[in-house]
Amino acid sequence: MLHRVRGLGLSVRVYEAGDGVGGTWYWNRYPGARCDVPSLEYSYSFDPQLEQEWEWSERYATQPEILRYIEHVADRYDLRRDITLGTRVESVIRDDEANRWAVTTDAGEEVWATFVITAAGCLSAPKPPEIGGLDSFAGTLVSTSAWPADGVDLAGKRVGVIGTGSSGIQSIPLIAEQAASLTVFQRTPNYSLPAHNAPLDPAVQRDWKARYREHRAAVLQARTGILVERGTRSALEVDPDERSARYAQCWDSGLFACIPASYTDIITDLDANETAAEFVRGRIREIVRDPDVAEALTPRGYPFGTKRICLDTGYYDTFNQEHVTLVDLRRTPLVAVTPEGVQTTEEEFGLDVLVLATGFDAVTGPLLRMDIRGRDGVHLRDAWAGGPHSYLGLQVAGFPNLFTITGPGSPSVVSNVVVSIEQHVDWIAECLRYLREHGVAAIEPDADAEAAWAQHVHDVAAATLYPQAPSWFVGANVPGKPRVFMPYLGGVPAYRQKCAEVVEAGYEGFVLH
Ligand code: N01
């Protein structure tokens, strides 16, 4: 965004809370942190030269490699001189008469801006863990989402992990390699598939580089912005053996989007979904030797794929190791953290290190932890008291000239987020250019257009099984958060088309003052 805004000849300043660039990939340095979208697709497409010069070493890049890539981009485009690091934005307050925003930071700075663009991410506000006694813990307490840059010494330690989402599932096998003992506190089992990560075949990388434009074009036609073969039949109309063979192929593919895409109705029909869910459950039973542990790890009660599917390296197999214990918190709930460790209703587990992998206040959290006030002093928090509403996930009525990259109501977290970020950046940059060329002072959504889009986002989600899971997609992981399905499930191609049509129709649904 900074690069594009500079290209428009506007003056721009970026504020970043971290002491370095990278966002998610700056903070989440836990062992095993890596992407689960193939590196060649999870990368910028805006400059063919950049594509050619960067070499990815693995199919799924690790956190350090992605961070190096982002740092490379920051240096290559000389971005750092306009980025203020180590500085958190505290408030963004509109002065409507002057048509500008006052932005204040925790460094005590106040700047004025005609346009404010949030690029605060969807999974950057850690969720309060809602666990009593954390402060009393005498050992080392760490969080996957703020893992110390110089690492944590786990060798010979009794380590506990709370949380079995993507972060927990990625880190648990690596923590088990180092720790003397590992106790995993699991509340809800997740569906996890093997990543089958490997060094990137140089021939594959060469091929991609030779035909990158073609590959990028194909990515934009993919529903999730990730290349995957899409089936054309119902899971219920094929022979069970053929279906299992297809799921097995997907299991071996290392693509988390493969099973959901294998038949047309995995995500819309409970019976079709159950065939996929049961396949994964069968694999868990095959891998985990102790039947009780296998059963405790088996996800039930919510459809496959309606919580973010995890990709792992040796996750289920980790529970076959002698020094690894699974504690099923549904059977023996967590009572509190104590100075010595974790107390459940049945037992106290002594620990030296406790790892929180307890997730995020997703999508809206990063925006609402800033004090954003629009026209007439209306707080974004109040405007969204019943849940977020936004036109295309790009702008909110009553907040003129405020743009939200990957805002609620856009594909964001249910897509290859780099694809979605780039599309928002392009759309916003083009909008700024248009406003300037046409002498428009301010843009904001028409409230009716915004309400209609919010209804559409809801309707598309309601036609799927997604709302049946108590996921962070609907805010269910944060007590008291309104239950609204936040990302747009209509797919990347349809969403891009809608955004383009709005522009072609002279910013239809927006009010230009
Ligand atoms: O967070 P999560 P995450 N007591 O919310 C448990 C992306 N990501 O950081 O389900 C006990 O998924 C909670 O249990 P429950 C990806 O989009 C991507 O792992 O609420 N347990 C759950 O098990 C992902 O979906 C990558 O019952 C508590 C866990 O903590 C998203 O980030 C890697 C608890 C939280 O899981 C978030 O993933 C990592 C409590 N009080 C993340 N509170 C890749 O690219 C919470 N839990 C691979």
Short mmCIF file of C-alpha atoms in Angstrom, two decimals, residues 53-275:
data_model
loop_
_atom_site.label_atom_id
_atom_site.label_comp_id
_atom_site.label_asym_id
_atom_site.label_seq_id
_atom_site.Cartn_x
_atom_site.Cartn_y
_atom_site.Cartn_z
CA GLU A 53 14.54 -12.68 -8.10
CA TRP A 54 13.14 -14.36 -4.98
CA GLU A 55 13.89 -18.07 -4.46
CA TRP A 56 11.63 -20.05 -2.11
CA SER A 57 13.35 -22.99 -0.46
CA GLU A 58 10.32 -25.03 0.64
CA ARG A 59 6.85 -25.84 -0.60
CA TYR A 60 5.48 -24.21 2.56
CA ALA A 61 7.83 -21.52 3.76
CA THR A 62 8.80 -21.22 7.42
CA GLN A 63 8.22 -18.07 9.42
CA PRO A 64 11.89 -16.95 9.21
CA GLU A 65 11.88 -17.31 5.43
CA ILE A 66 8.63 -15.37 4.98
CA LEU A 67 9.93 -12.67 7.31
CA ARG A 68 13.14 -12.45 5.23
CA TYR A 69 10.98 -12.09 2.13
CA ILE A 70 8.95 -9.24 3.62
CA GLU A 71 12.15 -7.54 4.81
CA HIS A 72 13.57 -7.93 1.32
CA VAL A 73 10.46 -6.26 -0.14
CA ALA A 74 10.74 -3.41 2.39
CA ASP A 75 14.37 -2.83 1.37
CA ARG A 76 13.93 -3.38 -2.35
CA TYR A 77 11.27 -0.65 -2.61
CA ASP A 78 12.99 1.59 -0.05
CA LEU A 79 9.91 1.47 2.15
CA ARG A 80 11.51 1.81 5.55
CA ARG A 81 12.05 5.57 5.41
CA ASP A 82 8.26 6.08 5.60
CA ILE A 83 7.59 3.50 8.32
CA THR A 84 7.61 4.39 11.99
CA LEU A 85 8.30 1.15 13.85
CA GLY A 86 7.60 0.30 17.48
CA THR A 87 4.64 2.66 17.49
CA ARG A 88 1.03 1.69 18.06
CA VAL A 89 -1.84 3.81 16.79
CA GLU A 90 -4.15 4.57 19.69
CA SER A 91 -6.85 6.70 18.14
CA VAL A 92 -8.15 7.74 14.76
CA ILE A 93 -10.63 10.58 15.17
CA ARG A 94 -12.48 12.39 12.42
CA ASP A 95 -12.76 16.15 12.10
CA ASP A 96 -15.56 16.28 9.58
CA GLU A 97 -15.49 20.02 9.05
CA ALA A 98 -11.83 19.96 8.12
CA ASN A 99 -12.30 16.65 6.24
CA ARG A 100 -9.37 15.02 7.97
CA TRP A 101 -8.45 12.47 10.60
CA ALA A 102 -6.35 12.99 13.72
CA VAL A 103 -4.18 9.96 14.34
CA THR A 104 -2.51 9.63 17.73
CA THR A 105 0.13 7.11 18.72
CA ASP A 106 1.44 5.64 21.93
CA ALA A 107 4.59 7.71 21.36
CA GLY A 108 2.45 10.81 21.99
CA GLU A 109 2.55 11.87 18.35
CA GLU A 110 -0.48 13.36 16.61
CA VAL A 111 -0.68 13.59 12.84
CA TRP A 112 -3.42 14.72 10.50
CA ALA A 113 -4.38 12.77 7.42
CA THR A 114 -6.97 13.12 4.68
CA PHE A 115 -7.07 9.37 4.21
CA VAL A 116 -6.48 6.60 6.71
CA ILE A 117 -5.94 3.03 5.54
CA THR A 118 -5.93 0.26 8.11
CA ALA A 119 -3.60 -2.65 7.39
CA ALA A 120 -3.84 -4.04 10.90
CA GLY A 121 -4.46 -7.64 9.83
CA CYS A 122 -7.22 -10.09 10.76
CA LEU A 123 -5.34 -12.24 13.26
CA SER A 124 -3.17 -9.74 15.11
CA ALA A 125 -5.13 -9.02 18.30
CA PRO A 126 -4.50 -11.93 20.68
CA LYS A 127 -7.66 -13.07 22.43
CA PRO A 128 -7.59 -12.71 26.22
CA PRO A 129 -7.12 -16.35 27.27
CA GLU A 130 -9.90 -16.27 29.93
CA ILE A 131 -7.91 -18.53 32.20
CA GLY A 132 -7.63 -17.72 35.89
CA GLY A 133 -4.33 -17.66 37.74
CA LEU A 134 -2.02 -17.00 34.77
CA ASP A 135 -0.21 -14.26 36.68
CA SER A 136 0.57 -16.66 39.50
CA PHE A 137 2.49 -19.11 37.30
CA ALA A 138 6.06 -19.39 38.60
CA GLY A 139 7.51 -20.85 35.41
CA THR A 140 7.92 -19.31 31.95
CA LEU A 141 4.69 -18.18 30.31
CA VAL A 142 4.80 -17.64 26.55
CA SER A 143 2.29 -17.09 23.81
CA THR A 144 2.61 -18.40 20.25
CA SER A 145 1.44 -15.01 18.96
CA ALA A 146 4.26 -13.12 20.72
CA TRP A 147 7.04 -15.69 20.78
CA PRO A 148 10.35 -14.16 21.97
CA ALA A 149 12.68 -13.44 19.05
CA ASP A 150 15.59 -15.11 20.83
CA GLY A 151 13.54 -18.26 21.41
CA VAL A 152 12.55 -20.14 24.55
CA ASP A 153 14.74 -22.83 26.05
CA LEU A 154 12.54 -25.93 26.17
CA ALA A 155 15.31 -28.52 26.49
CA GLY A 156 14.72 -30.82 29.44
CA LYS A 157 11.67 -28.83 30.52
CA ARG A 158 8.14 -29.89 31.45
CA VAL A 159 6.10 -27.98 28.90
CA GLY A 160 2.35 -27.47 28.67
CA VAL A 161 0.44 -26.15 25.64
CA ILE A 162 -3.10 -24.79 25.89
CA GLY A 163 -4.90 -24.66 22.56
CA THR A 164 -5.06 -26.95 19.54
CA GLY A 165 -5.81 -24.60 16.63
CA SER A 166 -3.34 -24.06 13.76
CA SER A 167 -0.73 -22.50 16.07
CA GLY A 168 -0.89 -25.29 18.67
CA ILE A 169 -0.99 -28.02 16.04
CA GLN A 170 2.04 -26.62 14.20
CA SER A 171 4.12 -26.11 17.33
CA ILE A 172 3.26 -29.25 19.35
CA PRO A 173 5.42 -31.72 17.34
CA LEU A 174 8.46 -29.42 17.53
CA ILE A 175 7.98 -28.64 21.21
CA ALA A 176 7.76 -32.41 21.83
CA GLU A 177 11.15 -32.85 20.15
CA GLN A 178 12.78 -30.53 22.66
CA ALA A 179 10.86 -30.94 25.90
CA ALA A 180 11.41 -33.55 28.61
CA SER A 181 7.64 -33.88 28.80
CA LEU A 182 4.78 -32.25 26.95
CA THR A 183 1.21 -31.94 28.20
CA VAL A 184 -1.34 -30.74 25.65
CA PHE A 185 -4.52 -29.21 27.07
CA GLN A 186 -7.19 -29.63 24.40
CA ARG A 187 -10.69 -28.25 24.60
CA THR A 188 -11.91 -28.82 21.03
CA PRO A 189 -10.22 -31.30 18.68
CA ASN A 190 -9.54 -29.93 15.20
CA TYR A 191 -9.44 -31.55 11.79
CA SER A 192 -5.80 -31.56 10.72
CA LEU A 193 -4.29 -32.88 7.50
CA PRO A 194 -0.63 -33.63 6.78
CA ALA A 195 1.24 -30.78 5.04
CA HIS A 196 3.66 -33.06 3.21
CA ASN A 197 6.07 -30.18 3.22
CA ALA A 198 9.32 -30.66 1.32
CA PRO A 199 12.12 -28.68 -0.28
CA LEU A 200 10.77 -26.93 -3.34
CA ASP A 201 11.75 -28.79 -6.48
CA PRO A 202 13.96 -26.39 -8.51
CA ALA A 203 12.24 -27.58 -11.70
CA VAL A 204 8.84 -26.60 -10.28
CA GLN A 205 10.14 -23.19 -9.28
CA ARG A 206 11.70 -22.69 -12.73
CA ASP A 207 8.44 -23.60 -14.38
CA TRP A 208 6.51 -21.16 -12.22
CA LYS A 209 8.94 -18.39 -12.98
CA ALA A 210 8.72 -19.09 -16.70
CA ARG A 211 4.92 -18.92 -16.62
CA TYR A 212 4.20 -16.78 -13.59
CA ARG A 213 1.58 -14.56 -15.28
CA GLU A 214 -0.34 -17.62 -16.35
CA HIS A 215 -0.20 -19.08 -12.83
CA ARG A 216 -1.26 -15.79 -11.25
CA ALA A 217 -4.21 -15.53 -13.64
CA ALA A 218 -5.25 -19.06 -12.67
CA VAL A 219 -5.01 -18.17 -8.97
CA LEU A 220 -7.43 -15.28 -9.53
CA GLN A 221 -9.95 -17.72 -10.99
CA ALA A 222 -9.68 -20.01 -7.97
CA ARG A 223 -12.45 -19.68 -5.40
CA THR A 224 -10.06 -19.42 -2.46
CA GLY A 225 -7.19 -17.82 -4.39
CA ILE A 226 -5.33 -21.12 -4.00
CA LEU A 227 -4.89 -23.52 -6.89
CA VAL A 228 -6.80 -26.71 -6.27
CA GLU A 229 -8.74 -29.12 -8.44
CA ARG A 230 -12.47 -28.58 -8.04
CA GLY A 231 -14.89 -31.48 -8.33
CA THR A 232 -18.13 -31.20 -10.26
CA ARG A 233 -20.18 -33.93 -8.60
CA SER A 234 -21.91 -34.41 -5.27
CA ALA A 235 -20.02 -36.52 -2.75
CA LEU A 236 -23.23 -38.52 -2.35
CA GLU A 237 -23.54 -39.54 -5.98
CA VAL A 238 -20.22 -41.35 -6.19
CA ASP A 239 -19.33 -44.84 -5.11
CA PRO A 240 -17.91 -44.93 -1.51
CA ASP A 241 -14.66 -46.55 -2.70
CA GLU A 242 -14.13 -43.91 -5.36
CA ARG A 243 -14.87 -41.22 -2.79
CA SER A 244 -12.37 -42.64 -0.29
CA ALA A 245 -9.77 -42.85 -3.02
CA ARG A 246 -10.32 -39.18 -3.81
CA TYR A 247 -10.04 -38.21 -0.13
CA ALA A 248 -6.87 -40.30 0.14
CA GLN A 249 -5.41 -38.42 -2.84
CA CYS A 250 -6.26 -35.17 -1.08
CA TRP A 251 -4.71 -36.44 2.16
CA ASP A 252 -1.52 -37.14 0.21
CA SER A 253 -1.65 -33.79 -1.64
CA GLY A 254 -0.85 -31.65 1.40
CA LEU A 255 -3.41 -29.04 0.27
CA PHE A 256 -5.92 -28.13 2.97
CA ALA A 257 -8.37 -26.90 0.33
CA CYS A 258 -8.37 -30.24 -1.53
CA ILE A 259 -11.03 -32.20 0.37
CA PRO A 260 -13.48 -29.25 0.60
CA ALA A 261 -13.09 -28.74 -3.16
CA SER A 262 -13.27 -32.43 -4.07
CA TYR A 263 -17.06 -32.50 -4.33
CA THR A 264 -19.56 -29.71 -4.84
CA ASP A 265 -21.41 -30.19 -1.57
CA ILE A 266 -18.80 -30.85 1.14
CA ILE A 267 -19.36 -27.40 2.59
CA THR A 268 -23.10 -27.19 1.96
CA ASP A 269 -24.58 -30.59 2.77
CA LEU A 270 -24.19 -32.27 6.14
CA ASP A 271 -24.36 -35.84 4.76
CA ALA A 272 -21.75 -35.08 2.10
CA ASN A 273 -19.62 -33.37 4.72
CA GLU A 274 -19.87 -36.35 7.05
CA THR A 275 -18.20 -38.58 4.43
#
